[in-house]
CSV table of C-alpha atoms and ligand atoms in Angstrom, one decimal:
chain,number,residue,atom,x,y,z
A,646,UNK,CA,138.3,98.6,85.3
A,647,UNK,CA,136.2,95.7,85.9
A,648,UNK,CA,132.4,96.2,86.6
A,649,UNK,CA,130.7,92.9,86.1
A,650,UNK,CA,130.4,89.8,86.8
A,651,UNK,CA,127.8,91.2,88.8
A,652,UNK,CA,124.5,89.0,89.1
A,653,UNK,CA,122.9,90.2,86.4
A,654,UNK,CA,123.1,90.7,82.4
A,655,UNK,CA,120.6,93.6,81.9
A,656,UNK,CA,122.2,95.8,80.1
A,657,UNK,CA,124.9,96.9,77.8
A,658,UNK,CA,125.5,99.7,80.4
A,659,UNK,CA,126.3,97.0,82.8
A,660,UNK,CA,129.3,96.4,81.7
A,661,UNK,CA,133.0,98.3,80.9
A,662,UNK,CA,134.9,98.2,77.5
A,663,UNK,CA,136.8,95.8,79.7
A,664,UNK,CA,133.9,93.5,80.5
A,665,UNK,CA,133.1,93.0,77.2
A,666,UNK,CA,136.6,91.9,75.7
A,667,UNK,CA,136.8,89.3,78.5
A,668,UNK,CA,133.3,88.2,77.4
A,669,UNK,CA,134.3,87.6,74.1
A,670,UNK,CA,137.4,86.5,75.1
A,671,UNK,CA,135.6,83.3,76.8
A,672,UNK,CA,133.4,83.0,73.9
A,673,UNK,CA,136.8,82.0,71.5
A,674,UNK,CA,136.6,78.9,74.5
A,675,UNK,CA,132.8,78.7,73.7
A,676,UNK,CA,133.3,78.2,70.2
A,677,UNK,CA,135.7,75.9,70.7
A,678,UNK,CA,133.5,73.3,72.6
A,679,UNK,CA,130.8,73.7,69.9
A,680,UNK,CA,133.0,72.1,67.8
A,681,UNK,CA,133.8,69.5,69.4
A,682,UNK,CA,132.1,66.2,68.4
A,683,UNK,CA,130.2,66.3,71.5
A,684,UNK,CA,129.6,70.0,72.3
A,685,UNK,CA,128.5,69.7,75.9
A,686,UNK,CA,131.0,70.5,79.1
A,687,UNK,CA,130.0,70.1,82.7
A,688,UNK,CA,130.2,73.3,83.8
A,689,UNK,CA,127.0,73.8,84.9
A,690,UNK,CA,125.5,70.5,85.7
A,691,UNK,CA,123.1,70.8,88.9
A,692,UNK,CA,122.0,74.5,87.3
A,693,UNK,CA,118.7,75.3,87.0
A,694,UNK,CA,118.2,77.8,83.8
A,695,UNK,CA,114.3,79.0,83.1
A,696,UNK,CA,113.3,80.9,80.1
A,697,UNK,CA,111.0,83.5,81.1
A,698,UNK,CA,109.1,84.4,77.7
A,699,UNK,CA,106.7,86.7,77.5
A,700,UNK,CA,107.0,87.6,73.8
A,701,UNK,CA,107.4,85.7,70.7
A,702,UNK,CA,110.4,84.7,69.7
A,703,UNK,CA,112.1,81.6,68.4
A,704,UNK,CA,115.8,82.2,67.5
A,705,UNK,CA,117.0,83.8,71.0
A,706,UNK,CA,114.7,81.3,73.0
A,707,UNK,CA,116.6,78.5,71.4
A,708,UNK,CA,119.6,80.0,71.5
A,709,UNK,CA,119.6,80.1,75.0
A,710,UNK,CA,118.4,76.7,75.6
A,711,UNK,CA,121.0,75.5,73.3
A,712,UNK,CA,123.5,77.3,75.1
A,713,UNK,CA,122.0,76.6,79.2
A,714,UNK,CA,122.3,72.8,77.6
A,715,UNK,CA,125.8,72.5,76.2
A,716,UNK,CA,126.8,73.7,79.7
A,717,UNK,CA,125.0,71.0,81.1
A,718,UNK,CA,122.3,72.9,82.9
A,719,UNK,CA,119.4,71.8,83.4
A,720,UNK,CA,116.5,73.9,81.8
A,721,UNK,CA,112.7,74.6,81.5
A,722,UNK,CA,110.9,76.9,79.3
A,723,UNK,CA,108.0,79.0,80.0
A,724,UNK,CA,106.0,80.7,77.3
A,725,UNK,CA,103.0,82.8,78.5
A,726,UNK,CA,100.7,81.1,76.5
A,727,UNK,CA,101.3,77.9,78.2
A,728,UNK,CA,101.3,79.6,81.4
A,729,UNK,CA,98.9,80.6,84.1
A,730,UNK,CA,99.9,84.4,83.5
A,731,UNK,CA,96.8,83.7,81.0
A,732,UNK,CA,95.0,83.0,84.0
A,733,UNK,CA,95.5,86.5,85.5
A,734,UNK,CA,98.5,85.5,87.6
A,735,UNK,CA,100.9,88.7,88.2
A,736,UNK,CA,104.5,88.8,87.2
A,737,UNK,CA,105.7,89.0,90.6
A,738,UNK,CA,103.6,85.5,91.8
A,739,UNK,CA,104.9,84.1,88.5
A,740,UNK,CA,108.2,84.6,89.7
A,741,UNK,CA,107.9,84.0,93.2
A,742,UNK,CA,106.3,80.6,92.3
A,743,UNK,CA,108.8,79.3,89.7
A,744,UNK,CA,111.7,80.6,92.1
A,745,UNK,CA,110.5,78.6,95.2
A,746,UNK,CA,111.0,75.2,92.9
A,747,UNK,CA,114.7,76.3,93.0
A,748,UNK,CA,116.2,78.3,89.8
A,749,UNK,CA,119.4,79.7,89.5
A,750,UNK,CA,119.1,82.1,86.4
A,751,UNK,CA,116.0,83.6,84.7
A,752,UNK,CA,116.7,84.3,81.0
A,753,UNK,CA,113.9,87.0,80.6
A,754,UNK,CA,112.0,88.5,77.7
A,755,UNK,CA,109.2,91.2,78.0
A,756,UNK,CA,107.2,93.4,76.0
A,757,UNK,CA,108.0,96.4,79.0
A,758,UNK,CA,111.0,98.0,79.1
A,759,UNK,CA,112.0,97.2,82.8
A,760,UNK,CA,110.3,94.1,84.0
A,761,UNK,CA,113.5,91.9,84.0
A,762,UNK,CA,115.1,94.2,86.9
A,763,UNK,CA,111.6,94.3,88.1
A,764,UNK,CA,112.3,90.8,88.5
A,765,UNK,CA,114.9,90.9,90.2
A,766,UNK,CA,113.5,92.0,93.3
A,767,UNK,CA,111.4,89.0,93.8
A,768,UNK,CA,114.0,85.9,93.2
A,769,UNK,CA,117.6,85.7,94.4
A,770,UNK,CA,118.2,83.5,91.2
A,771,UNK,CA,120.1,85.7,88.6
A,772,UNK,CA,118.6,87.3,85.6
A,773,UNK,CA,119.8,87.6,81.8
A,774,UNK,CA,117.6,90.0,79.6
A,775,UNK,CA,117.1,88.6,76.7
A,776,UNK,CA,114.9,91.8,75.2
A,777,UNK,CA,112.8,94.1,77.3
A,778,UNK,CA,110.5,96.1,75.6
A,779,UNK,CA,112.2,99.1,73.1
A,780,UNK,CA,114.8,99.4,75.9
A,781,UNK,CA,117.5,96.3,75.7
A,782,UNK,CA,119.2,93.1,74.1
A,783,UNK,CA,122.4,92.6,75.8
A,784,UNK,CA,123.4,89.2,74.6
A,785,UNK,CA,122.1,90.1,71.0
A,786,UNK,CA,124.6,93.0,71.1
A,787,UNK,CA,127.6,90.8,72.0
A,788,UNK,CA,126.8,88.6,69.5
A,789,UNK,CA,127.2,90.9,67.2
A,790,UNK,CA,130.4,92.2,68.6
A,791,UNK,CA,131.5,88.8,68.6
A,792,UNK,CA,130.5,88.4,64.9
A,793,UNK,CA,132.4,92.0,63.9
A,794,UNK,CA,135.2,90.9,65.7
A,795,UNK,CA,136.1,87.8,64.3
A,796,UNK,CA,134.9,88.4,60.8
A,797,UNK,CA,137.0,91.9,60.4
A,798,UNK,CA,139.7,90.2,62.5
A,799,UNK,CA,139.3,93.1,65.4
A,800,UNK,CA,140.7,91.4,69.0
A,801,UNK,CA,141.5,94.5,70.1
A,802,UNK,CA,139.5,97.1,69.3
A,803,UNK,CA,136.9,98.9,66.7
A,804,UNK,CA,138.8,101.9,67.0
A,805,UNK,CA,138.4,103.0,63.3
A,806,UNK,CA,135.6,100.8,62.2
A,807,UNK,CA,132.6,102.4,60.5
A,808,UNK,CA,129.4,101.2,61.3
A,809,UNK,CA,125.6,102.1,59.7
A,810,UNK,CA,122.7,100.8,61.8
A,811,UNK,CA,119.9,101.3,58.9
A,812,UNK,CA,116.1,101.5,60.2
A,813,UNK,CA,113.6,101.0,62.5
A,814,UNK,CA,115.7,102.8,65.3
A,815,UNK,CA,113.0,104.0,67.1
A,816,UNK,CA,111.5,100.6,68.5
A,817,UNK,CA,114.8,98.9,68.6
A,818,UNK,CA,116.3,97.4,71.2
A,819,UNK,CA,118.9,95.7,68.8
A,820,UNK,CA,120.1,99.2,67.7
A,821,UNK,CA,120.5,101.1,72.2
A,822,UNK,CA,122.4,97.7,73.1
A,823,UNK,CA,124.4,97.8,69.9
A,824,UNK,CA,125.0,101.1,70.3
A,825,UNK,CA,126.8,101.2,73.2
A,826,UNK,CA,128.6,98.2,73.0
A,827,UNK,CA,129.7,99.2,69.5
A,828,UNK,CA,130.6,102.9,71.0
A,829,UNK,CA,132.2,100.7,74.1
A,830,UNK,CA,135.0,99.2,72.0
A,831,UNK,CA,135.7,102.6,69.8
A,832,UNK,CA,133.8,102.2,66.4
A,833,UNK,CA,132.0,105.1,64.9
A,834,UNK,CA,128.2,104.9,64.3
A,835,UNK,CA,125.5,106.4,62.2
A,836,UNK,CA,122.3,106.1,62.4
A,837,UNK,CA,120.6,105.9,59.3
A,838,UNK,CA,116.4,106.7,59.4
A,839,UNK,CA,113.5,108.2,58.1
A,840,UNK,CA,112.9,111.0,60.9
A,841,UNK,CA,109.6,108.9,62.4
A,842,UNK,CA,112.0,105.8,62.6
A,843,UNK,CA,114.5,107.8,64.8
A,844,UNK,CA,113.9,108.1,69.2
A,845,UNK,CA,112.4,111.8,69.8
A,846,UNK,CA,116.2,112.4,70.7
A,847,UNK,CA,119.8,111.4,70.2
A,848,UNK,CA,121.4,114.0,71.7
A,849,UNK,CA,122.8,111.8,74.0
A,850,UNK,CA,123.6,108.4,71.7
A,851,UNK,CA,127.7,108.1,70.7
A,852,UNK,CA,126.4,108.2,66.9
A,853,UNK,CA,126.0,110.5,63.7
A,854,UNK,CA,123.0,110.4,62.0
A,855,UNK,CA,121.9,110.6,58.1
A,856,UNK,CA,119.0,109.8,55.9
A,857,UNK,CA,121.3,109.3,53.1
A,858,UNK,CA,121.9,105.4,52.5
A,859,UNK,CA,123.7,105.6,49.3
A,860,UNK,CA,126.0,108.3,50.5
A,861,UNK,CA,127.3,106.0,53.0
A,862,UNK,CA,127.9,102.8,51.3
A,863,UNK,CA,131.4,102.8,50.4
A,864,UNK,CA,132.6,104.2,53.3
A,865,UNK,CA,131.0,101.4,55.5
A,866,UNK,CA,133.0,98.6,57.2
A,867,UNK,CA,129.2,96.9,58.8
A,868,UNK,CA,125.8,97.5,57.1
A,869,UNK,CA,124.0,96.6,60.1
A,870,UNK,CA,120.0,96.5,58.9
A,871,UNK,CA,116.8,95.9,61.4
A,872,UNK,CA,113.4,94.6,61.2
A,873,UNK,CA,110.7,97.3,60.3
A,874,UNK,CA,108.8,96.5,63.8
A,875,UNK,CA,105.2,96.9,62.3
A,876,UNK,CA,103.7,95.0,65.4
A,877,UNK,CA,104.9,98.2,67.4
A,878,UNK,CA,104.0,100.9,65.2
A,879,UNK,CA,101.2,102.7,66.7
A,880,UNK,CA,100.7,105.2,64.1
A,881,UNK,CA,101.7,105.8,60.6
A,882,UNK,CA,105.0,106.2,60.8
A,883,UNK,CA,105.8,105.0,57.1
A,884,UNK,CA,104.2,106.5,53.7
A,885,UNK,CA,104.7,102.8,53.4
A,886,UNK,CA,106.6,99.9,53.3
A,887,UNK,CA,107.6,100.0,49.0
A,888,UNK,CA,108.6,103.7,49.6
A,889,UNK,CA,111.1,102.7,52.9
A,890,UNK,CA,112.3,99.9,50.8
A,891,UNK,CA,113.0,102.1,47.9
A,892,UNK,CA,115.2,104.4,50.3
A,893,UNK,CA,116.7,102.4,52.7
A,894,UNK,CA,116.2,98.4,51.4
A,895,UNK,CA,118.8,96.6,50.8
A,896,UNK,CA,118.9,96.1,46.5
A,897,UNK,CA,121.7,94.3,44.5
A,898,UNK,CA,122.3,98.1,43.7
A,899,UNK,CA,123.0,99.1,46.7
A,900,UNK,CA,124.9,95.5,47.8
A,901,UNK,CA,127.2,96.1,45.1
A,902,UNK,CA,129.0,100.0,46.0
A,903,UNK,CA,130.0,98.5,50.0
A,904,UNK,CA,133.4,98.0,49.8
A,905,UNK,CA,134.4,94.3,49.3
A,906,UNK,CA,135.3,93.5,52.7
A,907,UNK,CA,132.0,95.1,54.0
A,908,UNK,CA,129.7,93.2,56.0
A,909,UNK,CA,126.2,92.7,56.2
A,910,UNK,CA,124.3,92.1,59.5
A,911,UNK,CA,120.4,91.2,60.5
A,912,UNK,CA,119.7,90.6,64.3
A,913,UNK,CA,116.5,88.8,62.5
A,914,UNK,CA,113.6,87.9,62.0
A,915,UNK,CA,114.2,89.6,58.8
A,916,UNK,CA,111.5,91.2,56.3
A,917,UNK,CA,112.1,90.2,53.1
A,918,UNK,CA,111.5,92.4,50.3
A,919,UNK,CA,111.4,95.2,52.7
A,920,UNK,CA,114.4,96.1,54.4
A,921,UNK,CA,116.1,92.8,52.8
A,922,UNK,CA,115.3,93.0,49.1
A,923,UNK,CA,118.5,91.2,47.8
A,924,UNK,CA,118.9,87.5,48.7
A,925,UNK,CA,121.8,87.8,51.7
A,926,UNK,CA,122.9,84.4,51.3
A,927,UNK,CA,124.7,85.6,47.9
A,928,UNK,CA,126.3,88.2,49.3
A,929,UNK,CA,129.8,86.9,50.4
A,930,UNK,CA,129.9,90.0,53.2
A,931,UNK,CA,127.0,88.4,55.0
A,932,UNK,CA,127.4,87.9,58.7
A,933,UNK,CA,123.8,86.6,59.2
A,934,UNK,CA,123.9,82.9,59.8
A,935,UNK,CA,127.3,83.6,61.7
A,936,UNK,CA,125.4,85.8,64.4
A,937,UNK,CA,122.8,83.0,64.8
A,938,UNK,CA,125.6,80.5,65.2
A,939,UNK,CA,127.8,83.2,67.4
A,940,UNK,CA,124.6,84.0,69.7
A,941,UNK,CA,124.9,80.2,71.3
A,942,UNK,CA,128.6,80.7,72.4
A,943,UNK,CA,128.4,84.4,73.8
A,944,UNK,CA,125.1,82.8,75.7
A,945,UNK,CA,127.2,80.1,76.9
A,946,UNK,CA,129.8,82.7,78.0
A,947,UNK,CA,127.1,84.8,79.6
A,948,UNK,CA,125.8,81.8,81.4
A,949,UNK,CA,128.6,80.5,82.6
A,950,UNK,CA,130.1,83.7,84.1
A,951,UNK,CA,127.0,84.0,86.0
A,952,UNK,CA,127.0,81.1,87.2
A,953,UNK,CA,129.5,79.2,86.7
A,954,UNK,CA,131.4,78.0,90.1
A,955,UNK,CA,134.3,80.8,90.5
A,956,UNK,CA,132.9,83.7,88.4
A,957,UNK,CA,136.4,83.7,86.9
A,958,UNK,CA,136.1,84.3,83.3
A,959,UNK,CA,139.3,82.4,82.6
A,960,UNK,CA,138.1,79.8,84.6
A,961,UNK,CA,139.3,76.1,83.7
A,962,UNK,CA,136.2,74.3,84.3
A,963,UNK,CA,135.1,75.0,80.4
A,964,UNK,CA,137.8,73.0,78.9
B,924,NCD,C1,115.3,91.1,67.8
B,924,NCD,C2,114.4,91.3,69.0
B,924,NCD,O1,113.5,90.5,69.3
B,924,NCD,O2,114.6,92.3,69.6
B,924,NCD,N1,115.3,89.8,67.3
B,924,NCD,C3,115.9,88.8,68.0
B,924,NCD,O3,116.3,88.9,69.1
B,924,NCD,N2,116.2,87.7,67.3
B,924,NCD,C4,115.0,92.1,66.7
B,924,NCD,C5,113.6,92.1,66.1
B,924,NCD,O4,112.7,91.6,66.6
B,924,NCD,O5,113.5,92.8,65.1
């Protein structure tokens, strides 16, 4: 069953098990063109992309851009503090004004959780969330599908596959998109947390949860680690950061009891010597630099079934 394309990329919940093979089904043509010599296809020439950025960030801004650009869009970015949002403009004349210059997507990143389908009340151009608040990352989360798929060599499915998200649930984003779209195609998750790094609940999330790192290890098929957010930590969550480390950092130690085909994932920026204590790029199960190179094509597949001319993921017009 087919849910999507819709008009929007908001959410993982967005889309079926379904929705997201086809996704990364068009991102194997993606890839492709970024090989090319000359990685750029019309698809999308006469599109108007804007990036919408109300938060820092450099490697999913790019990303996007990169990927709006080898489609042949045109694009513009818009970061607030270039913006007249410092000038006490609201959100919704932002939009308003930016739309009436004639945009077809919005590729949106907030601090709230929310604003990008607040958004789309006030433009008829689409809009991609590209991180809202604690609540969302879609394109981060098929990234890293992408990057578990190819990697472990599973097309089909991740029926079977063991997967640790280690940290900083709580304020993630990263970790409710991956989540689902991990639980979408059939893996089996744990959580692994101090109890202030976990949501008040997760009752309701397709996962296991432990505080035991080392107990896991060797049973793991992805070591996916986050970012200790400290910019969202309201209170003391953490004794502190050497004591986190200590339990749940990732040491040559630890690095050496996954199992040999394991991987090891970051959705970055990461904290080294905190969560990352061992240098990654020695570790031959390392799947870091592929997700940055995997978010461009599964951007390029989100655009371009947004807005690309048929909608038709199979669509000829990429190659
Ligand atoms: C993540 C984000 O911004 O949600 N990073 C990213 O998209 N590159 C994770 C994080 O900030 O820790």
């Amino acid at each position: 069953m087919s849910a999507w394309p819709k008009k929007h990329l908001l959410s993982i919940e967005d889309l079926t098990a379904d929705d997201i093979h086809r996704l990364l089904e068009l991102t194997d043509h993606m890839v492709e063109i970024n090989h090319r010599p000359i990685p750029k296809v019309p698809a999308l020439r006469g599109k108007n992309v804007v990036s919408l950025f109300f938060e820092d960030s450099t490697r999913t801004r790019t990303s996007f851009d990169t990927a709006a650009k080898r489609l042949s869009a045109d694009t513009m970015n818009f970061t607030v503090s270039a913006s007249s949002v410092n000038k006490g403009e609201s959100l919704r004349d932002t939009i308003e004004t930016i739309s009436s210059m004639g945009v077809d997507a919005f590729v949106v990143r907030h601090k709230s959780s929310g604003a990008p389908v607040a958004i789309t009340k006030w433009t008829n151009a689409s809009i991609v969330n590209a991180g809202d608040g604690w609540h969302q990352h879609p394109t981060q989360a098929l990234l890293d599908c992408y990057t578990i798929r190819t990697r472990l060599n599973r097309r089909d499915s991740f029926e079977g596959l063991r997967i640790a998200i280690v940290g900083d649930i709580k304020h993630s984003r990263v970790a409710r998109s991956d989540v689902q779209a991990f639980a979408a195609l059939g893996a089996h998750i744990t959580l692994v947390a101090p109890p202030t790094l976990l949501p008040p609940s997760v009752a309701d999330w397709p996962v296991d949860v432990s505080h035991d790192l080392d107990a896991l290890l060797p049973h793991l098929d992805v070591l996916y680690l986050l970012r200790v957010q400290r910019e969202r930590m309201d209170d003391a969550l953490l004794p502190s950061l050497e004591e986190y480390s200590a339990l749940y950092g990732l040491t040559t130690a630890r690095a050496a009891r996954l199992a040999p085909h394991a991987l090891i994932m970051h959705p970055g920026p990461m904290n080294r010597g905190v969560e990352m204590v061992v240098d990654p790029s020695e570790l031959p199960g390392s799947a870091i630099l592929d997700q940055v190179t995997n978010g461009v094509a599964v951007r390029m597949a989100v655009l371009f079934t947004l807005l690309g001319a048929s909608g038709d993921l199979r669509s000829e017009n990429v190659s």
